[in-house]
Structures are given as C-alpha cells and as structure tokens.
Amino acid sequence: MTAAELGALYQQLILDHARERHGEGLQPTGSVQSRQVNPLCGDEVTVQLTVDPATGNIASLHWEGRGCAISTASASLLADLVHELPADELTTRIGHFRDVMRSRGTLEPDEDLLADAVALQGVARYVARVKCAMLPWVACEDALRMLAAPSAPEPV
Amino acid sequence: MTSVTPTVQPEVHPVGAHRAEVDRIRDDFPGLHQQVAGHPLVYLDSAATALKPRQVLDAERRFAELRTAAVHRGAHTLAATATEEFEGARATVAAFIGAAPDEVVWTSNATEAINLVAYGFSNASTGDRLDGTDAFRLGPGDEIVVTELEHHANLIPWQELARRTGAALRHLPVTEDGELRMDLAPDVIGSRTRILAFSHISNVLGSVAPVAELVRQARAVGAVTVLDACQSVPHRPVDVHALGVDFAVFSGHKMLGPTGIGVLYGRRELLRELPPFLTGGSMISTVTMERAEYLPPPHRFEAGTQKVSQAIALAAAVDYLREVGMDRIGQWQGMLGQRLAAGLVGIRGVRLLGPAPGTERAGLASFEVDGVHAHDVGQFLDDRGIAVRVGHHCAQPLHRRLGLTASTRASTYLYTTAEEVDLVLESVADVRPFFLGTPR
C-alpha cells in the first residue's frame, strides 16, 4: 500500500466522521436496538432505530460503541443515510453496501443508494477491515428484522 | 562472531558493534528480505510468531525428503534413523531448558500442553488414577490459582477444569499498571491451592514474573506450579530445574521453529503419576479387548502419529539459538525492549503499558495511542511495511483491567535492528497527526 492508498482507505470524509460522529448516543425513545460484537477485535456497536409513528418509516438511527475509525465512521455515515427511509428500502441499501464490501473492490458503490457512505468503498480492498465497516450495518439489519418480526420487538 | 556489548541504557546504543552480527543473522531469514506495501518489511510481531531461518527450513525439508519413516515402529533402516532423529530432537530441546529427555513431551502447541496437564487432573478427578495416587485429584474445596494477566491459553483450560471438577478458580490481581499484586499472594495462595499457573513473561506487558517467590509460596502449600514460558524460552536462558517449576509449556513457532509443535516439560515424578490426555496407538505397552497398559512418560502422552519433522526442525531452531547464545539474545532483546519503552513514553498521546523504562522488560512493548484505535494504528504502520500486533493479544481480562479493549504491540527478536525499533517509533509519532490532526 502506498501513501495514496492509505488515503483511499482513510478518506478525509471517514476521518471527519470518526471525529465528529453523527447519531452517537442512544435515545430513550428508540423503537428497537441490536448490539453486535466483532470477535476479532472485541469492538462492539449498539444500533437503535426509531420509527416515525406517522409514516412507519425509520425516523432516525442512533448508536453507541467502541471501535476503530472505520467502524465509527461507518456508524456515523449510516446514521446520516436512514432519515425517513422505509424499512424495506433501508434493507435493500444495506444489501448493496454488503455486496460492495465483499467485492474486494470490484463493485462500484451506487451513490444514489449509499450517499456519503460511498467513501467507505476503499475498505473493500482490505479483507481484514471489512468486518469493521460492516458492524453497524449488520446491527441495523438485525434491528430491522426485529421491527419486521410478528412478535413484539425487543423493548429498548 | 563480533562481540556484543548490549546495554540497558537506551540512550547509549552500540549499533556499530552489533550491527555486523545482526546483519549476518538476518541473511539466514528469507522472510526478512521482502517488500510490504512498497517498503522493506519491518517485522515487529515475533512475540506472535517468529520468522524461520533457512537452517530450520532445511532441516525439516531434509527429513521429509530423505528420512521419512514411521517412528517407534518398523524394523527397516529408515524407521530406525527416523526414531533416532526424533528422540535426538527431544534430547536437544530438553537440554536447552535444563530438563531430562523423558521430561519433555511433544504437543501440537503450548495451548495443547496446558490442556494436557488440565485434562490429566480432570481424568484423575473422575477416577483414572495411576498407581492409586491422589496427587491430581481435584474437587470442591480445592482451588486453582492463575493471575489476571494470563494469555487465554493459560486461563480457559483452568476455568474449564474448575467447572468440571467443582474446584474454585481464583486469581492474583494486577494493578491498573499491570503489575502483579504480590502483596496479595499470601491471601490468594493458601492451603486449598492445588495448582498455581502463571506466565513467566507477560505477552502484553513484557514484564517478568517473580518465579522464585511464586514457586516458593506454591511449594509451601503443596500446590503444583504450571509456567507459561511461551515468551521466555525463545528469548532468554531458561532452566526449568533451576526455576523449580513442576510443569512448563512453550511453542515451537515462537522460537524460530515450525507451527504445529509445542512442548510440555513435566517434573519426572509428576509425569509418572499424571493420567494420559489423548489415548490410542503409540502410548501403550499391552492391550487387550478390555484394557490397556500405558507406556511411561513421555510416550504415554504422545498418542498417535507424532509431529516428527516439526520436532526435528524445532531441534534445528534450538541449535541455531544456542549457536548465537541465549545470554546474548536475552541481553540484546532487553536493550531493544528498553529502546522501545523509552521511545514510546516520549511520544505525545502515547501510553506505554507495563514496566516503566529502566525497569526490567522483555524485547516487546504494548501501547495505546490516545484517540486512535489499535486497528487503525496497525493499518497505518502496515502502510509503511511495519508489522505489529493489534487487538487484545488473547488477554482480554488484562486489557479490561488496564481500561482498554485493544492495544498495539511491537515485539522484537534476535534479527531485529535498533534502526527498525527507531522506525516504528518515528511512525507511531505520526499516527495522531494523521488521524486526529494534532501536532506531532
């Protein structure tokens, strides 16, 4: 990896989001939450979704966790993405993000689907770091599954 | 070989005097001469696994090519030669740690060696007593003692043994700086203590345990001592008889040998009474359809086809280390460890874990960079061709005690140069400016 490649991994937007984190801090009003742990490093994140009662869409995403710049920036970028998305649309976008992350850099991310989170595309070339980027998205996916479950969602 | 005059004073450094010999050693390690990320590899992860010299690789290949045959069976010439070399390797490794050959048991790794002892206790506790001895019988009321800084390999097997037998697991705590609370040892090690298991050198902190004092206290209460010597045997002279421990374990791949081989040392009288762990072929004398008689140690503990070429390669690694000299390796690494420690405490926003500079430490140092996760530190260093370990280093309880989830560790070996240590220090100083935009 050259210095240029290090910059491609840690794009300025990622460093910014790792410092100035959006959506950090869980809310008392959340609808569902999921905690995920990366067993490789012990990093963890709890993602909380709040449903807009009027539209049924995802009103906001909040999170709390400990992790590297990639995983915290990833949570922060995800928090920016969810606003007022229908749950199934968010699930689709998470699926696209996973495909990009698993592509080893061969799949271009769709900016219409991922917005600023396309900045994470450099991670896809570092297999050891893909889990870092995926962690909050996996937690979000799990929380969405709880929302969709016929049984009552896990109380926050 | 040029003479070595290492010193513990990090500011006085005899690079010139030593450099020629280290360069000569480096020529033996093909792995050192490669590029990573467009830079010459700076390998500072030897505490995880050491690179292998040509001599070790050659020994393993020579055996595989020309000597392959089953050991301890067969009457043909190759079988006899293979057996001789296999047992010769055992004698070489035994002599290296001051033990007798029949006190050295081959295992797959150090973790298996600890499990071998733990399951020996376990089997004794469920009725498998050799010669009617109760030496290894555990039950409710008995206590197993470890320390808070253990590698998971020297923790989980004891947790599980306690769970199976009803014995209690206790631990000797460490301070928030990672120092063993020896003041509490007399409270923790008592008449109920049956096993005291501890690391010789911490794989995270590089600190050295007061082995003599711990052995003295264990003996006073009749407890069996188990020493995790994974970070000591490769890096300094270790004499298990002089240390007085009952069992000691270490792994081949951390001492220039191959993966897949580890060693259990056991004091002869204890090995004789310890029930087997794995059973099957190679570990028996007489077998009927109902029962079997076991071989004496060490073969009682070596069921099935053995790690023959690995044992022979490990003996070649031992020969290599002996030729350089363990005293000098220990001194050289002590100096590199001090250089790392002194350099790290001088970097803004970096917290050195373990002994302060000037206090004894092995040739490694772990640290935390304030505001930057260890994985990001590791990625940043990798970009400059520097290989370090990041994460919890298989010691989660210790990291929790230190108030961390992860740290970064740079660890050296006999092939590490002072310039490489300086390079990692230079690069660590650049980490916070890159991630946080802080001044250097």
Coordinates of C-alpha atoms in Angstrom, one line a residue:
Chain A
M1 CA 0.0 0.0 0.0
T2 CA 1.3 3.4 -0.9
A3 CA 0.5 6.6 0.9
A4 CA -2.1 7.3 -1.8
E5 CA -3.7 4.0 -1.0
L6 CA -3.8 4.7 2.7
G7 CA -5.6 7.9 1.8
A8 CA -8.0 5.9 -0.3
L9 CA -8.8 3.8 2.7
Y10 CA -9.0 6.6 5.2
Q11 CA -10.6 9.2 3.1
Q12 CA -11.0 12.7 4.7
L13 CA -14.7 12.1 5.0
I14 CA -14.1 9.0 7.0
L15 CA -11.6 10.7 9.3
D16 CA -14.1 13.6 9.8
H17 CA -16.9 11.2 10.7
A18 CA -14.6 9.3 13.1
R19 CA -14.0 12.6 14.9
E20 CA -17.4 14.3 14.5
R21 CA -19.8 11.4 14.9
H22 CA -23.4 11.7 13.7
G23 CA -26.1 9.9 15.7
E24 CA -23.8 8.9 18.6
G25 CA -25.7 8.3 21.8
L26 CA -28.7 6.1 22.4
Q27 CA -32.1 7.8 22.9
P28 CA -34.8 6.9 25.5
T29 CA -37.4 7.0 22.7
G30 CA -35.9 4.3 20.4
S31 CA -38.1 1.6 18.9
V32 CA -35.6 -1.3 18.6
Q33 CA -31.9 -1.9 19.1
S34 CA -29.3 -4.5 18.3
R35 CA -25.8 -5.0 19.7
Q36 CA -23.1 -6.6 17.6
V37 CA -19.6 -7.6 18.5
N38 CA -16.6 -8.2 16.2
P39 CA -15.0 -11.2 17.8
L40 CA -11.7 -10.5 16.0
C41 CA -11.0 -7.3 18.0
G42 CA -13.7 -7.1 20.6
D43 CA -15.2 -4.0 19.1
E44 CA -18.9 -3.5 19.6
V45 CA -21.7 -1.3 18.5
T46 CA -25.3 -0.9 19.5
V47 CA -27.6 0.5 16.9
Q48 CA -31.0 1.9 17.7
L49 CA -33.8 2.6 15.3
T50 CA -36.7 4.9 15.9
V51 CA -39.8 4.5 13.8
D52 CA -41.8 7.6 12.7
P53 CA -45.3 6.7 14.0
A54 CA -47.0 8.8 11.3
T55 CA -45.2 7.3 8.2
G56 CA -43.9 4.0 9.6
N57 CA -40.5 4.9 8.1
I58 CA -37.3 5.0 10.0
A59 CA -37.1 8.4 11.6
S60 CA -33.6 8.1 13.0
L61 CA -30.7 5.9 13.8
H62 CA -28.6 6.3 17.0
W63 CA -25.7 4.2 18.1
E64 CA -23.1 3.7 20.8
G65 CA -20.0 1.7 20.6
R66 CA -16.2 1.3 20.7
G67 CA -14.3 0.8 17.6
C68 CA -11.8 1.9 15.1
A69 CA -12.0 4.9 12.7
I70 CA -13.6 2.7 10.0
S71 CA -16.4 1.3 12.2
T72 CA -17.2 4.5 14.0
A73 CA -17.2 6.5 10.7
S74 CA -19.4 3.7 9.2
A75 CA -21.9 4.1 12.0
S76 CA -21.9 7.8 11.6
L77 CA -22.4 7.7 7.8
L78 CA -25.2 5.1 8.3
A79 CA -26.9 7.4 10.7
D80 CA -27.0 10.1 8.0
L81 CA -28.4 7.7 5.5
V82 CA -31.5 6.4 7.2
H83 CA -33.6 9.5 7.6
E84 CA -37.3 8.8 6.7
L85 CA -36.4 5.7 4.6
P86 CA -39.0 2.9 4.6
A87 CA -37.6 -0.2 6.3
D88 CA -37.5 -2.4 3.2
E89 CA -35.7 0.3 1.3
L90 CA -33.1 0.5 4.1
T91 CA -32.7 -3.3 4.0
T92 CA -32.0 -3.1 0.2
R93 CA -29.4 -0.4 0.7
I94 CA -27.7 -2.5 3.4
G95 CA -27.6 -5.4 1.0
H96 CA -25.9 -3.2 -1.6
F97 CA -23.4 -2.0 0.9
R98 CA -22.6 -5.6 1.9
D99 CA -22.1 -6.5 -1.8
V100 CA -19.7 -3.6 -2.3
M101 CA -17.8 -4.5 0.9
R102 CA -17.5 -8.2 -0.2
S103 CA -16.4 -7.3 -3.7
R104 CA -12.7 -6.8 -2.9
G105 CA -13.0 -3.5 -4.7
T106 CA -14.6 -4.8 -7.9
L107 CA -18.0 -3.4 -7.4
E108 CA -18.6 0.4 -7.7
P109 CA -21.0 1.7 -5.0
D110 CA -24.2 3.4 -6.1
E111 CA -24.1 6.9 -4.7
D112 CA -27.9 7.2 -5.0
L113 CA -28.2 4.3 -2.6
L114 CA -25.4 5.0 -0.2
A115 CA -24.8 8.7 -0.3
D116 CA -21.7 9.7 1.6
A117 CA -21.2 6.1 2.7
V118 CA -19.6 5.5 -0.7
A119 CA -16.5 7.0 1.0
L120 CA -16.1 3.6 2.6
Q121 CA -15.5 1.8 -0.7
G122 CA -11.7 1.7 -0.1
V123 CA -12.3 -0.7 2.8
A124 CA -13.5 -3.4 0.4
R125 CA -9.9 -4.0 -0.7
Y126 CA -8.8 -4.7 2.9
V127 CA -10.4 -8.0 3.7
A128 CA -9.4 -7.8 7.4
R129 CA -11.2 -4.5 7.8
V130 CA -14.5 -5.3 6.0
K131 CA -16.0 -6.5 9.3
C132 CA -15.2 -3.2 10.9
A133 CA -17.2 -1.3 8.2
M134 CA -20.0 -3.9 8.3
L135 CA -20.5 -4.0 12.0
P136 CA -23.1 -1.1 12.4
W137 CA -24.8 -2.2 9.2
V138 CA -25.2 -5.7 10.5
A139 CA -26.6 -4.3 13.7
C140 CA -29.0 -2.1 11.7
E141 CA -30.1 -5.1 9.7
D142 CA -30.8 -7.1 12.8
A143 CA -32.8 -4.2 14.3
L144 CA -34.8 -4.0 11.1
R145 CA -35.5 -7.8 11.4
M146 CA -36.9 -7.2 14.9
L147 CA -39.2 -4.5 13.5
A148 CA -40.5 -6.8 10.9
A149 CA -40.9 -9.8 13.2
P150 CA -44.5 -10.6 14.0
S151 CA -43.7 -10.9 17.7
A152 CA -43.3 -7.8 19.8
P153 CA -39.9 -6.0 19.2
E154 CA -37.4 -6.2 21.9
P155 CA -38.1 -3.3 24.3
V156 CA -35.5 -0.7 24.5
Chain B
M1 CA 31.1 -13.6 15.6
T2 CA 31.6 -10.0 16.7
S3 CA 31.3 -9.3 20.4
V4 CA 28.1 -8.0 21.7
T5 CA 28.0 -5.2 24.3
P6 CA 24.4 -4.5 24.8
T7 CA 23.3 -2.1 27.5
V8 CA 20.1 -1.4 29.3
Q9 CA 20.7 2.3 28.8
P10 CA 18.5 3.2 25.8
E11 CA 20.4 6.4 25.1
V12 CA 23.7 4.5 24.8
H13 CA 23.5 2.2 21.9
P14 CA 26.3 0.2 20.4
V15 CA 24.8 -0.1 17.0
G16 CA 28.2 -0.3 15.3
A17 CA 29.5 -3.0 17.4
H18 CA 26.4 -5.2 17.0
R19 CA 25.2 -4.4 13.5
A20 CA 27.5 -6.7 11.7
E21 CA 26.3 -9.7 13.6
V22 CA 22.6 -8.9 13.3
D23 CA 23.2 -8.4 9.5
R24 CA 24.7 -11.8 9.4
I25 CA 21.8 -13.3 11.3
R26 CA 19.3 -11.5 9.0
D27 CA 20.9 -13.2 6.0
D28 CA 19.6 -16.5 7.3
F29 CA 16.0 -15.3 7.3
P30 CA 14.4 -15.3 3.8
G31 CA 11.2 -13.7 5.3
L32 CA 13.0 -10.6 6.3
H33 CA 14.1 -9.8 2.7
Q34 CA 10.7 -8.9 1.2
Q35 CA 8.8 -5.8 0.5
V36 CA 5.5 -5.0 2.1
A37 CA 3.4 -2.0 0.9
G38 CA 6.4 -1.0 -1.2
H39 CA 8.7 -0.8 1.8
P40 CA 11.2 -3.3 3.2
L41 CA 9.4 -5.4 5.7
V42 CA 9.9 -4.3 9.3
Y43 CA 8.8 -7.4 11.2
L44 CA 7.9 -6.5 14.8
D45 CA 5.5 -9.3 15.5
S46 CA 7.8 -12.0 16.7
A47 CA 6.0 -12.5 20.0
A48 CA 3.1 -13.7 17.9
T49 CA 5.2 -15.9 15.7
A50 CA 8.9 -15.8 14.8
L51 CA 10.3 -15.8 11.3
K52 CA 12.2 -19.0 10.4
P53 CA 15.9 -19.2 9.4
R54 CA 17.0 -21.3 6.4
Q55 CA 18.7 -23.8 8.7
V56 CA 15.3 -24.7 10.2
L57 CA 13.5 -24.9 6.9
D58 CA 16.4 -27.0 5.5
A59 CA 16.3 -29.4 8.5
E60 CA 12.6 -30.0 8.0
R61 CA 12.9 -30.5 4.3
R62 CA 15.9 -32.8 4.6
F63 CA 14.0 -35.0 6.9
A64 CA 10.8 -35.0 4.8
E65 CA 12.8 -35.8 1.6
L66 CA 15.2 -38.4 2.8
R67 CA 14.3 -39.7 6.2
T68 CA 10.6 -40.0 6.2
A69 CA 9.5 -43.2 8.1
A70 CA 7.3 -44.0 11.0
V71 CA 9.0 -43.6 14.3
H72 CA 8.9 -46.2 17.2
R73 CA 7.8 -49.0 14.9
G74 CA 9.2 -50.9 11.9
A75 CA 12.5 -52.7 11.6
H76 CA 13.8 -51.1 8.4
T77 CA 16.8 -48.7 8.3
L78 CA 14.8 -45.6 7.7
A79 CA 12.4 -46.3 10.6
A80 CA 15.4 -46.7 12.9
T81 CA 17.0 -43.5 11.7
A82 CA 13.8 -41.5 12.0
T83 CA 13.3 -42.8 15.5
E84 CA 16.8 -41.8 16.4
E85 CA 16.5 -38.3 15.0
F86 CA 13.1 -37.8 16.6
E87 CA 14.4 -38.8 20.1
G88 CA 17.6 -36.9 19.4
A89 CA 15.4 -33.8 18.9
R90 CA 13.8 -34.4 22.2
A91 CA 17.2 -34.6 23.9
T92 CA 18.3 -31.4 22.2
V93 CA 15.2 -29.5 23.3
A94 CA 15.4 -31.0 26.9
A95 CA 19.0 -29.9 27.3
F96 CA 18.0 -26.4 26.1
I97 CA 15.7 -25.9 29.1
G98 CA 17.8 -27.9 31.6
A99 CA 15.5 -30.9 31.6
A100 CA 16.0 -34.6 31.1
P101 CA 14.7 -36.1 27.8
D102 CA 12.0 -38.1 29.5
E103 CA 10.6 -34.9 31.0
V104 CA 9.9 -33.4 27.6
V105 CA 6.5 -34.2 25.9
W106 CA 5.7 -33.1 22.3
T107 CA 2.4 -31.4 21.9
S108 CA 0.8 -29.5 19.0
N109 CA 1.3 -26.2 20.7
A110 CA 1.6 -24.6 24.1
T111 CA -2.2 -24.5 24.4
E112 CA -2.4 -28.2 24.0
A113 CA 0.4 -28.7 26.5
I114 CA -1.6 -26.8 29.2
N115 CA -4.7 -28.7 28.3
L116 CA -2.7 -31.9 28.6
V117 CA -2.0 -31.1 32.3
A118 CA -5.5 -29.8 32.9
Y119 CA -7.1 -32.9 31.5
G120 CA -4.6 -35.1 33.4
F121 CA -6.0 -33.5 36.6
S122 CA -9.5 -33.9 35.2
N123 CA -9.1 -37.6 34.4
A124 CA -7.6 -38.2 37.8
S125 CA -10.6 -36.5 39.4
T126 CA -13.0 -38.8 37.6
G127 CA -11.3 -41.9 38.8
D128 CA -8.5 -42.5 36.4
R129 CA -5.7 -42.8 39.0
L130 CA -2.4 -44.3 38.1
D131 CA -0.8 -46.3 40.9
G132 CA -3.6 -45.2 43.2
T133 CA -2.2 -41.7 43.6
D134 CA -4.4 -38.8 44.6
A135 CA -1.8 -36.2 43.6
F136 CA -4.0 -35.0 40.7
R137 CA -7.4 -35.5 42.2
L138 CA -9.5 -32.2 42.4
G139 CA -12.9 -31.5 43.8
P140 CA -15.0 -29.0 45.7
G141 CA -12.9 -27.2 48.3
D142 CA -9.8 -27.2 46.1
E143 CA -8.6 -24.1 44.4
I144 CA -6.8 -23.3 41.2
V145 CA -4.9 -20.0 41.1
V146 CA -3.9 -18.0 38.0
T147 CA -3.0 -14.4 37.5
E148 CA -5.0 -11.6 36.0
L149 CA -2.5 -11.1 33.2
E150 CA -2.7 -14.5 31.7
H151 CA -3.0 -15.3 28.0
H152 CA -6.3 -17.0 27.4
A153 CA -4.4 -20.3 26.8
N154 CA -3.4 -20.2 30.5
L155 CA -6.9 -19.2 31.7
I156 CA -9.7 -21.0 29.8
P157 CA -8.3 -24.6 30.4
W158 CA -8.3 -23.8 34.2
Q159 CA -11.7 -22.3 34.1
E160 CA -12.9 -25.5 32.4
L161 CA -11.1 -27.7 34.8
A162 CA -12.7 -25.9 37.7
R163 CA -16.1 -26.2 36.1
R164 CA -15.7 -30.0 35.6
T165 CA -14.3 -30.8 39.0
G166 CA -16.1 -28.3 41.3
A167 CA -12.8 -26.7 42.3
A168 CA -12.7 -22.9 42.6
L169 CA -10.7 -20.7 40.3
R170 CA -9.0 -17.7 41.9
H171 CA -6.6 -15.2 40.6
L172 CA -3.8 -13.0 41.7
P173 CA -4.9 -9.5 40.6
V174 CA -2.7 -6.9 38.9
T175 CA -2.6 -3.2 39.5
E176 CA -4.1 -0.8 36.9
D177 CA -0.5 -0.5 35.6
G178 CA -0.4 -4.3 35.1
E179 CA 1.9 -5.1 38.0
L180 CA 1.2 -8.4 39.8
R181 CA -0.2 -7.7 43.3
M182 CA 2.4 -9.9 45.1
D183 CA 1.3 -8.3 48.3
L184 CA -1.9 -10.3 47.9
A185 CA -0.2 -13.5 47.0
P186 CA -0.3 -14.9 50.6
D187 CA -4.1 -14.3 50.7
V188 CA -4.7 -15.9 47.3
I189 CA -2.3 -18.8 47.6
G190 CA -3.2 -20.9 50.6
S191 CA -3.8 -24.4 51.9
R192 CA -6.6 -25.1 49.4
T193 CA -4.5 -24.1 46.4
R194 CA -3.7 -27.2 44.3
I195 CA -2.5 -25.5 41.1
L196 CA -0.7 -22.2 40.5
A197 CA -0.5 -21.4 36.8
F198 CA 1.3 -18.2 35.7
S199 CA 3.2 -16.6 32.8
H200 CA 6.9 -16.3 33.0
I201 CA 6.8 -13.2 30.8
S202 CA 3.6 -11.3 30.0
N203 CA 2.9 -11.4 26.3
V204 CA 1.3 -8.0 26.5
L205 CA 3.4 -6.1 29.1
G206 CA 6.8 -7.8 28.7
S207 CA 7.1 -7.9 32.5
V208 CA 8.8 -10.7 34.2
A209 CA 7.1 -12.7 37.0
P210 CA 8.9 -13.3 40.3
V211 CA 9.1 -17.0 39.6
A212 CA 11.2 -18.0 42.6
E213 CA 8.9 -16.3 45.0
L214 CA 5.7 -17.7 43.4
V215 CA 7.2 -21.2 43.4
R216 CA 8.3 -20.9 47.0
Q217 CA 4.7 -20.0 48.0
A218 CA 3.2 -22.7 46.0
R219 CA 5.6 -25.3 47.4
A220 CA 4.8 -24.2 50.9
V221 CA 1.2 -25.2 50.4
G222 CA 1.9 -28.2 48.3
A223 CA 0.5 -26.8 45.1
V224 CA 1.6 -27.8 41.6
T225 CA 3.1 -25.0 39.5
V226 CA 2.5 -24.6 35.8
L227 CA 4.7 -22.0 34.0
D228 CA 3.6 -20.5 30.7
A229 CA 7.1 -20.0 29.2
C230 CA 6.0 -19.1 25.7
Q231 CA 7.6 -15.6 25.9
S232 CA 10.7 -16.6 27.9
V233 CA 12.1 -19.8 26.4
P234 CA 12.5 -18.2 22.9
H235 CA 14.2 -15.1 24.2
R236 CA 16.4 -15.8 27.3
P237 CA 18.1 -18.7 29.0
V238 CA 15.6 -20.8 30.9
D239 CA 16.5 -23.6 33.2
V240 CA 13.3 -25.3 34.4
H241 CA 15.1 -27.3 37.1
A242 CA 16.7 -24.1 38.5
L243 CA 13.3 -22.3 38.4
G244 CA 11.8 -25.2 40.3
V245 CA 8.5 -25.3 38.5
D246 CA 6.6 -28.6 38.1
F247 CA 5.3 -28.0 34.6
A248 CA 6.3 -25.5 31.9
V249 CA 5.0 -25.0 28.4
F250 CA 6.2 -23.3 25.2
S251 CA 5.6 -23.4 21.5
G252 CA 8.0 -24.0 18.6
H253 CA 6.8 -21.4 16.2
K254 CA 7.7 -18.5 18.6
M255 CA 11.4 -19.7 18.7
L256 CA 12.3 -20.0 15.0
G257 CA 10.6 -23.4 14.7
P258 CA 7.7 -24.6 12.7
T259 CA 4.0 -24.3 13.7
G260 CA 2.3 -27.5 14.9
I261 CA 4.7 -28.3 17.6
G262 CA 4.8 -27.3 21.3
V263 CA 6.5 -28.7 24.4
L264 CA 5.4 -29.7 27.8
Y265 CA 8.0 -30.0 30.4
G266 CA 7.0 -32.0 33.5
R267 CA 9.0 -32.9 36.5
R268 CA 9.7 -36.7 36.2
E269 CA 7.9 -37.8 39.4
L270 CA 4.8 -35.9 38.4
L271 CA 4.7 -37.0 34.8
R272 CA 4.9 -40.6 36.1
E273 CA 1.7 -40.2 38.0
L274 CA -0.2 -38.0 35.6
P275 CA -3.0 -39.8 33.7
P276 CA -2.9 -39.5 29.9
F277 CA -4.9 -36.9 28.0
L278 CA -5.2 -38.4 24.5
T279 CA -5.2 -42.2 24.2
G280 CA -4.7 -44.6 21.3
G281 CA -1.7 -46.0 19.5
S282 CA 1.9 -45.3 20.4
M283 CA 1.2 -44.6 24.1
I284 CA 0.5 -48.2 25.2
S285 CA 2.5 -51.3 26.2
T286 CA 0.0 -54.2 26.4
V287 CA -3.5 -54.0 25.0
T288 CA -6.4 -56.5 25.4
M289 CA -10.0 -56.1 24.3
E290 CA -10.9 -54.8 27.8
R291 CA -8.0 -52.5 28.8
A292 CA -4.5 -51.2 28.1
E293 CA -1.4 -50.6 30.0
Y294 CA 0.3 -47.3 29.3
L295 CA 3.9 -46.5 28.4
P296 CA 5.9 -44.5 30.9
P297 CA 6.4 -40.8 30.2
P298 CA 7.0 -39.1 27.8
H299 CA 5.4 -41.5 25.4
R300 CA 2.3 -42.0 27.5
F301 CA 1.3 -38.5 26.4
E302 CA 2.1 -38.9 22.7
A303 CA -0.8 -40.9 21.3
G304 CA -1.0 -41.4 17.5
T305 CA 1.4 -40.3 14.8
Q306 CA 3.8 -37.7 16.1
K307 CA 5.0 -34.4 14.7
V308 CA 8.2 -35.8 13.6
S309 CA 9.5 -33.4 11.0
Q310 CA 8.4 -30.5 13.2
A311 CA 10.3 -31.9 16.2
I312 CA 13.4 -32.2 14.1
A313 CA 13.0 -28.7 12.8
L314 CA 12.5 -27.4 16.3
A315 CA 15.7 -29.0 17.4
A316 CA 17.4 -27.2 14.5
A317 CA 15.9 -24.0 15.8
V318 CA 17.4 -24.7 19.2
D319 CA 20.8 -25.4 17.7
Y320 CA 20.6 -22.1 15.9
L321 CA 19.6 -20.2 19.1
R322 CA 22.4 -21.9 21.1
E323 CA 25.0 -21.0 18.5
V324 CA 24.1 -17.3 18.8
G325 CA 23.8 -17.7 22.5
M326 CA 20.8 -17.3 24.7
D327 CA 22.5 -14.9 27.1
R328 CA 23.4 -12.6 24.3
I329 CA 19.9 -12.9 22.7
G330 CA 18.4 -12.0 26.1
Q331 CA 20.6 -9.0 26.5
W332 CA 20.1 -7.8 23.0
Q333 CA 16.3 -8.0 23.3
G334 CA 16.3 -6.5 26.8
M335 CA 18.0 -3.5 25.2
L336 CA 15.6 -3.3 22.3
G337 CA 12.7 -3.5 24.8
Q338 CA 14.2 -0.6 26.7
R339 CA 14.7 1.4 23.5
L340 CA 11.0 0.8 22.6
A341 CA 9.8 1.7 26.1
A342 CA 11.9 4.8 26.3
G343 CA 10.9 6.0 22.8
L344 CA 7.2 5.4 23.3
V345 CA 6.9 7.3 26.6
G346 CA 8.4 10.3 24.7
I347 CA 5.7 10.4 22.1
R348 CA 2.8 12.8 22.7
G349 CA -0.5 11.0 23.4
V350 CA 1.0 7.5 23.7
R351 CA 0.6 5.4 26.8
L352 CA 3.1 2.7 27.4
L353 CA 1.7 -0.4 29.1
G354 CA 3.7 -2.4 31.6
P355 CA 7.1 -1.6 33.2
A356 CA 8.4 1.9 33.0
P357 CA 11.6 2.5 31.1
G358 CA 14.6 1.4 33.1
T359 CA 12.6 -1.5 34.8
E360 CA 13.2 -5.0 33.5
R361 CA 11.2 -5.9 30.4
A362 CA 11.4 -8.3 27.6
G363 CA 12.0 -7.2 24.0
L364 CA 8.5 -6.0 23.4
A365 CA 6.2 -3.1 24.3
S366 CA 2.5 -2.6 24.0
F367 CA 0.9 0.8 23.9
E368 CA -2.2 2.8 23.5
V369 CA -2.5 5.8 21.2
D370 CA -4.9 8.3 22.7
G371 CA -7.9 8.8 20.5
V372 CA -6.8 6.2 17.8
H373 CA -8.0 2.6 17.8
A374 CA -5.3 0.0 17.7
H375 CA -6.5 -1.4 14.4
D376 CA -6.1 2.0 12.8
V377 CA -2.6 2.2 14.3
G378 CA -1.8 -1.2 12.9
Q379 CA -3.1 -0.2 9.5
F380 CA -1.1 3.0 9.5
L381 CA 2.1 1.1 10.4
D382 CA 1.4 -1.6 7.8
D383 CA 1.3 1.2 5.2
R384 CA 5.0 1.7 6.0
G385 CA 5.8 -2.0 5.9
I386 CA 5.8 -2.4 9.6
A387 CA 4.1 -5.5 11.0
V388 CA 2.8 -5.2 14.6
R389 CA 0.1 -7.0 16.6
V390 CA -3.1 -5.2 17.3
G391 CA -6.1 -6.2 19.5
H392 CA -6.4 -7.8 22.9
H393 CA -3.5 -10.2 22.3
C394 CA -5.5 -13.1 23.8
A395 CA -5.6 -11.3 27.1
Q396 CA -9.0 -9.7 27.5
P397 CA -9.1 -9.6 31.3
L398 CA -5.8 -7.8 31.5
H399 CA -6.9 -5.2 28.9
R400 CA -10.1 -4.7 30.8
R401 CA -8.0 -4.1 34.0
L402 CA -5.9 -1.6 32.1
G403 CA -9.1 0.2 30.9
L404 CA -8.6 -0.8 27.3
T405 CA -10.3 -3.1 24.7
A406 CA -7.2 -3.2 22.5
S407 CA -3.6 -2.2 22.3
T408 CA -0.8 -2.2 19.8
R409 CA 2.3 -4.4 20.4
A410 CA 5.7 -4.2 18.8
S411 CA 7.9 -7.2 19.6
T412 CA 11.5 -8.0 18.6
Y413 CA 13.7 -11.0 18.2
L414 CA 17.4 -11.7 17.6
Y415 CA 17.1 -10.4 14.0
T416 CA 15.6 -7.0 14.9
T417 CA 17.8 -4.0 14.5
A418 CA 17.8 -0.8 16.5
E419 CA 17.0 1.1 13.3
E420 CA 13.8 -0.9 13.0
V421 CA 12.8 0.0 16.5
D422 CA 13.5 3.6 15.7
L423 CA 11.5 3.4 12.6
V424 CA 8.4 2.1 14.4
L425 CA 8.8 4.9 17.0
E426 CA 9.0 7.5 14.2
S427 CA 5.9 6.1 12.6
V428 CA 3.9 5.9 15.9
A429 CA 4.7 9.6 16.3
D430 CA 2.9 10.2 13.0
V431 CA -0.3 8.4 14.0
R432 CA -2.2 11.0 15.9
P433 CA -1.3 13.8 13.4
F434 CA -2.7 11.6 10.6
F435 CA -6.0 10.6 12.3
L436 CA -6.6 13.5 14.7
G437 CA -4.8 16.3 13.0
T438 CA -2.9 17.0 16.2
P439 CA 0.6 18.4 16.2
R440 CA 3.4 15.9 16.2

